[in-house]
PDB file of C-alpha atoms in Angstrom:
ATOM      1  CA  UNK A1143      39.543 -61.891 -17.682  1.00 69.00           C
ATOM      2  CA  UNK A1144      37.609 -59.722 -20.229  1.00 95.00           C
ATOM      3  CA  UNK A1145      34.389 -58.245 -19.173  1.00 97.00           C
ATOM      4  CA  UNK A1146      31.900 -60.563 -20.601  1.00 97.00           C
ATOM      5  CA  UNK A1147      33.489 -63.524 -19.002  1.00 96.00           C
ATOM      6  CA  UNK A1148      33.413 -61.782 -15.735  1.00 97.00           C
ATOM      7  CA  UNK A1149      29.520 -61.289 -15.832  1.00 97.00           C
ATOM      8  CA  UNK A1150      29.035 -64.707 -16.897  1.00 97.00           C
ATOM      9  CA  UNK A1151      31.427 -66.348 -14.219  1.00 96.00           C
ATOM     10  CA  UNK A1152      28.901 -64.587 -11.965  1.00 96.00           C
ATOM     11  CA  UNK A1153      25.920 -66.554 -13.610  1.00 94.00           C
ATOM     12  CA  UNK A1154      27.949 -69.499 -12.896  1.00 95.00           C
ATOM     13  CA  UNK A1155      28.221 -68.987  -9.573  1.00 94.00           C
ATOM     14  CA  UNK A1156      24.412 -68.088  -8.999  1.00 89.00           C
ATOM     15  CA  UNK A1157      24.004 -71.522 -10.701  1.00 88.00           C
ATOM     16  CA  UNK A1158      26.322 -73.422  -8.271  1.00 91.00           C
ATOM     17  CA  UNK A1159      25.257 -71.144  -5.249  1.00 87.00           C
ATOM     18  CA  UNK A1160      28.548 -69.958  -4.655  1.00 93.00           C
ATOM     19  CA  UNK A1161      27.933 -66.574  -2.995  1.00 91.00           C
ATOM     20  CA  UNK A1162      31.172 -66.008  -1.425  1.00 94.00           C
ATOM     21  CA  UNK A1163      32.575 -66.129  -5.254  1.00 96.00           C
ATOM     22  CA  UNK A1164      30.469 -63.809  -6.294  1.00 95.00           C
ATOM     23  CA  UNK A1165      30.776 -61.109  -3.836  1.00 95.00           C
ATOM     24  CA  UNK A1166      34.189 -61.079  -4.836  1.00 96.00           C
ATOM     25  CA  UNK A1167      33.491 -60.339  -8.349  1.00 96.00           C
ATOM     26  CA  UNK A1168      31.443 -57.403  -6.954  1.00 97.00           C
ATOM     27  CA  UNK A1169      33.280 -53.914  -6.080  1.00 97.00           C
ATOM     28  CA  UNK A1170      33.512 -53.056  -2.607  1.00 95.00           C
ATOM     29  CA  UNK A1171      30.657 -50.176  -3.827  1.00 97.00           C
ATOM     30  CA  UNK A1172      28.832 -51.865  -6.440  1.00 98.00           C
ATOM     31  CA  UNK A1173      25.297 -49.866  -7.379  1.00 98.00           C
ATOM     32  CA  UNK A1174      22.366 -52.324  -7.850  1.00 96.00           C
ATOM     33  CA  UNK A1175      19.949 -50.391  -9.424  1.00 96.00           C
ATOM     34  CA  UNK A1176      17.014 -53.478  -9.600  1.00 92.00           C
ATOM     35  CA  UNK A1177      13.542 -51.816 -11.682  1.00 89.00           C
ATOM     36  CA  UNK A1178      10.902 -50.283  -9.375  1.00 85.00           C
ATOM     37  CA  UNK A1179       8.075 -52.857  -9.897  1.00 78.00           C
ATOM     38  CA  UNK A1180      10.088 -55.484  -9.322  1.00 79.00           C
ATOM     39  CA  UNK A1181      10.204 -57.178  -6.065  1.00 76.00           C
ATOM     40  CA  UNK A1182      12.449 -54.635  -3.758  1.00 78.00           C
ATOM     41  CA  UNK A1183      13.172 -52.367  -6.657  1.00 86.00           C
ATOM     42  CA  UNK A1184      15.257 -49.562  -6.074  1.00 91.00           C
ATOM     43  CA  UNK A1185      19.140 -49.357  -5.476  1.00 95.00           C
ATOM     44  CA  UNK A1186      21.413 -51.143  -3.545  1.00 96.00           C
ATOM     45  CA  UNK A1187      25.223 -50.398  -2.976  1.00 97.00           C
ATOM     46  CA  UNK A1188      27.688 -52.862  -1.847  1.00 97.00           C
ATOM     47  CA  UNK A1189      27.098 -56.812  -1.842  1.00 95.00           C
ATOM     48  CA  UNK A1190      26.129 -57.203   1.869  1.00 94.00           C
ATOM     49  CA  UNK A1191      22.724 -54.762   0.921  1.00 95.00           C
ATOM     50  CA  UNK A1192      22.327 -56.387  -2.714  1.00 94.00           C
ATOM     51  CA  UNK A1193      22.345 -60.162  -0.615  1.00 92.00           C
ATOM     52  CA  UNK A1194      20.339 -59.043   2.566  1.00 91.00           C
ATOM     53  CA  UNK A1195      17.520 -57.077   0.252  1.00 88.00           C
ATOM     54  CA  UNK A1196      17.604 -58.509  -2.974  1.00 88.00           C
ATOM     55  CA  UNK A1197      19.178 -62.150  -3.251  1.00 87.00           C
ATOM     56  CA  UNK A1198      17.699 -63.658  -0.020  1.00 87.00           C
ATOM     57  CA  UNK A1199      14.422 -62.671  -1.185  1.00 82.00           C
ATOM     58  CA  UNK A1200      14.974 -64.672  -4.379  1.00 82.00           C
ATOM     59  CA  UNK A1201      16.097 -67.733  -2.773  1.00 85.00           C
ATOM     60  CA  UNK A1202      13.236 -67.517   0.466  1.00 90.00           C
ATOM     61  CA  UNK A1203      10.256 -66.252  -2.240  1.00 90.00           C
ATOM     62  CA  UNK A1204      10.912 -68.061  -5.313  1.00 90.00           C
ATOM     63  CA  UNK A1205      11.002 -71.574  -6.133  1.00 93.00           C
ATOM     64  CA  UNK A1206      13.293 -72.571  -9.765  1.00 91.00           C
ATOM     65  CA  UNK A1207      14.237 -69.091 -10.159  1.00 89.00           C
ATOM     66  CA  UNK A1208      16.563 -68.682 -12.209  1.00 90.00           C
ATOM     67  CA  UNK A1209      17.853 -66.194 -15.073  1.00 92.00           C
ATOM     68  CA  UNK A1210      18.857 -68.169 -18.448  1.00 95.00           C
ATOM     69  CA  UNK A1211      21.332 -65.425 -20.431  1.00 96.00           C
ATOM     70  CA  UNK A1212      20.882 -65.959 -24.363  1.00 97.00           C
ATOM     71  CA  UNK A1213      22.757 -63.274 -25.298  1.00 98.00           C
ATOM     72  CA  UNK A1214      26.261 -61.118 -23.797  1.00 98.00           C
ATOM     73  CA  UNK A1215      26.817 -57.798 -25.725  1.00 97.00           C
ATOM     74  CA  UNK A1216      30.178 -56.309 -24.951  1.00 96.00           C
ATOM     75  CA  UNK A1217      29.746 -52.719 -24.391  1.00 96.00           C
ATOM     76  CA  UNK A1218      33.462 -51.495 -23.945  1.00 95.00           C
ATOM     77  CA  UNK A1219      33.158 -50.453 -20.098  1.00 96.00           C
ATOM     78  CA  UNK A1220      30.958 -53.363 -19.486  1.00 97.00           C
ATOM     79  CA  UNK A1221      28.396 -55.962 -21.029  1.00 98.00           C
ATOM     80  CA  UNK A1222      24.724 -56.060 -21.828  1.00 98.00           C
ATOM     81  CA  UNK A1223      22.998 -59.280 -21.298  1.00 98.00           C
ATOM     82  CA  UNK A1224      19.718 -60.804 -22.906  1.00 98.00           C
ATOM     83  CA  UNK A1225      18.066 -63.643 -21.472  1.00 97.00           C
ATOM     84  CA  UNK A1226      14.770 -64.355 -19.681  1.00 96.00           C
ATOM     85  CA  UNK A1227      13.740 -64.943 -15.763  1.00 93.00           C
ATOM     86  CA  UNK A1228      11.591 -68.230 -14.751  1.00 94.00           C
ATOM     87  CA  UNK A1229      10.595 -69.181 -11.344  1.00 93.00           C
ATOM     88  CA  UNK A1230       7.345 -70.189  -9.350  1.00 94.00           C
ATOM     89  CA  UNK A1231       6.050 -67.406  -6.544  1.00 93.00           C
ATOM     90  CA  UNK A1232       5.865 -69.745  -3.488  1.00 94.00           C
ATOM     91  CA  UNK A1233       2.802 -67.889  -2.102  1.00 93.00           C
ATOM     92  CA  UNK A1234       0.282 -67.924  -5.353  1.00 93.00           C
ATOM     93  CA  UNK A1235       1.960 -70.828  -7.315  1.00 95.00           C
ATOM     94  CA  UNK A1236       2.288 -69.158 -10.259  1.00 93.00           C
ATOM     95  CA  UNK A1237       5.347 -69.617 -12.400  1.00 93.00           C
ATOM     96  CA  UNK A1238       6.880 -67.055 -14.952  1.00 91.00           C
ATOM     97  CA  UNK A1239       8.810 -66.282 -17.953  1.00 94.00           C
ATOM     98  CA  UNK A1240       9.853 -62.844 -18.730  1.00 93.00           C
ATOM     99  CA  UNK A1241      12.258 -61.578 -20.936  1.00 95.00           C
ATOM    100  CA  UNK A1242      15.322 -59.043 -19.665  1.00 96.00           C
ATOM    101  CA  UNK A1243      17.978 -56.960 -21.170  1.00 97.00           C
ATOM    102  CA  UNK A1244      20.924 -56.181 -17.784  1.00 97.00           C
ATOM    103  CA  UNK A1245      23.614 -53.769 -18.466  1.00 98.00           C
ATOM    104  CA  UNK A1246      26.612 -54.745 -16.415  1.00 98.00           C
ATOM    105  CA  UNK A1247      29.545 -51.621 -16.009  1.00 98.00           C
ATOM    106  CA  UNK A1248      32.729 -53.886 -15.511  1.00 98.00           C
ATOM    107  CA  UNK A1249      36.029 -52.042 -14.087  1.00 97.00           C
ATOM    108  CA  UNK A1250      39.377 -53.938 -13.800  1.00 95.00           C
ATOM    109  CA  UNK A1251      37.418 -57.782 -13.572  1.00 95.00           C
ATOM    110  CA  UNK A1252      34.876 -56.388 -10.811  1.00 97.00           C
ATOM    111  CA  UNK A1253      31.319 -55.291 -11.385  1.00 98.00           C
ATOM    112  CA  UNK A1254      30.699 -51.595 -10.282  1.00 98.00           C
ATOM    113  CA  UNK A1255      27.235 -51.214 -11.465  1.00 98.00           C
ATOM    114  CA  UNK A1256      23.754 -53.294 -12.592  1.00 98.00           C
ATOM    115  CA  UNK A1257      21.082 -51.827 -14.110  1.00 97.00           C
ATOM    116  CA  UNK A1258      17.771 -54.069 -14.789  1.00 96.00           C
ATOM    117  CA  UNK A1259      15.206 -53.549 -17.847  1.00 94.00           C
ATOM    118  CA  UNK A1260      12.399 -56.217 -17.682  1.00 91.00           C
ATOM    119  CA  UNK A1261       8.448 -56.244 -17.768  1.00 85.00           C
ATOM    120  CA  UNK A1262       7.613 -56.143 -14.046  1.00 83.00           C
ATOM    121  CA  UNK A1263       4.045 -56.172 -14.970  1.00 83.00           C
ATOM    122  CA  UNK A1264       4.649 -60.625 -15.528  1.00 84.00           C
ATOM    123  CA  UNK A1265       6.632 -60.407 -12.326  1.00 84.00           C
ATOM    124  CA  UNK A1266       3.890 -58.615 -10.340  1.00 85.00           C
ATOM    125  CA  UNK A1267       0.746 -60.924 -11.840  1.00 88.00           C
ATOM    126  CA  UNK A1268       2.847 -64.529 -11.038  1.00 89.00           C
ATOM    127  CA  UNK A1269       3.118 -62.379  -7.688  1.00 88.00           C
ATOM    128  CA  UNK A1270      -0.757 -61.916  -7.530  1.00 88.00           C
ATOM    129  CA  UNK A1271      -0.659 -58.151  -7.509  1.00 78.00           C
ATOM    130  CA  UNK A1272      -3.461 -56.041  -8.588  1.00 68.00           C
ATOM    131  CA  UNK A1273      -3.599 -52.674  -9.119  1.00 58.00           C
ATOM    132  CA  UNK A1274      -5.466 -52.395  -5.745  1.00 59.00           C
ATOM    133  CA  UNK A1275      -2.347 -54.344  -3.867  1.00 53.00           C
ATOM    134  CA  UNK A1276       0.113 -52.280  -5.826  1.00 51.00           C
ATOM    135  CA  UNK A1277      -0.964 -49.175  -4.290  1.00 44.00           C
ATOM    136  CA  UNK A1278      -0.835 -50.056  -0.768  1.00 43.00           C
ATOM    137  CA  UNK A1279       2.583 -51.830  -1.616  1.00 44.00           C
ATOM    138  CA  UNK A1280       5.460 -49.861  -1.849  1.00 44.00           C
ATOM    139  CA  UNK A1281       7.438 -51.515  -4.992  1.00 40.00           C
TER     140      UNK A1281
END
């Protein structure tokens, strides 16, 4: 399996909930490096953490969240992807569209590494944030 169709296996199984499948496509030591500013930004290593931290607060947060990929860049040692995140905050109501660029590091048909690049400032208003909230928040 070449690298891009590794990474978008893995958006097949987010779209069939198969989260068994995908942990297997993850390295044992995976880095999730999700943007600070986005909901439980920071890093994340290994697919239990990335689940538990990141993940379950997707599905338990979020209604229709999803992340539609228009684009897959090979980049050699891994894949670039450009697409856009929708979903409704269950607590304000508010839905969103924001636009991403994800740079995948691929090694041997498992993904070692994720690194996020998206406007957090959508993410945080569908979220209700303020600058105010943001402060007292640590994001």
């Amino acid at each position: 399996m070449n690298n891009i169709n590794t990474v978008k296996k893995m958006y097949e199984l987010f779209a069939t909930k198969d989260y068994e499948a995908i942990k297997n496509i993850f390295d044992e030591n995976i880095r999730w490096n999700q943007m600070k500013g986005f909901p439980d930004g920071g890093q994340y290593i290994g697919a239990e953490a990335i689940f538990e931290k990141v993940f379950d607060g997707f599905r338990k947060d979020w209604t229709g969240w999803k992340a539609t990929i228009t684009r897959y860049i090979d980049s050699g040692d891994g894949v670039f992807v450009v697409g856009f995140y929708e979903g409704t905050y269950n607590t304000t109501g508010r839905s969103l569209r924001a636009e991403f660029a994800c740079e995948y590091k691929v090694k041997e048909g498992k993904i070692t590494e994720f690194n996020q690049y998206t406007d957090t400032f959508l993410i945080g208003q569908a979220m209700g944030w303020t600058q105010e909230s943001k402060n007292t928040r640590a994001i």
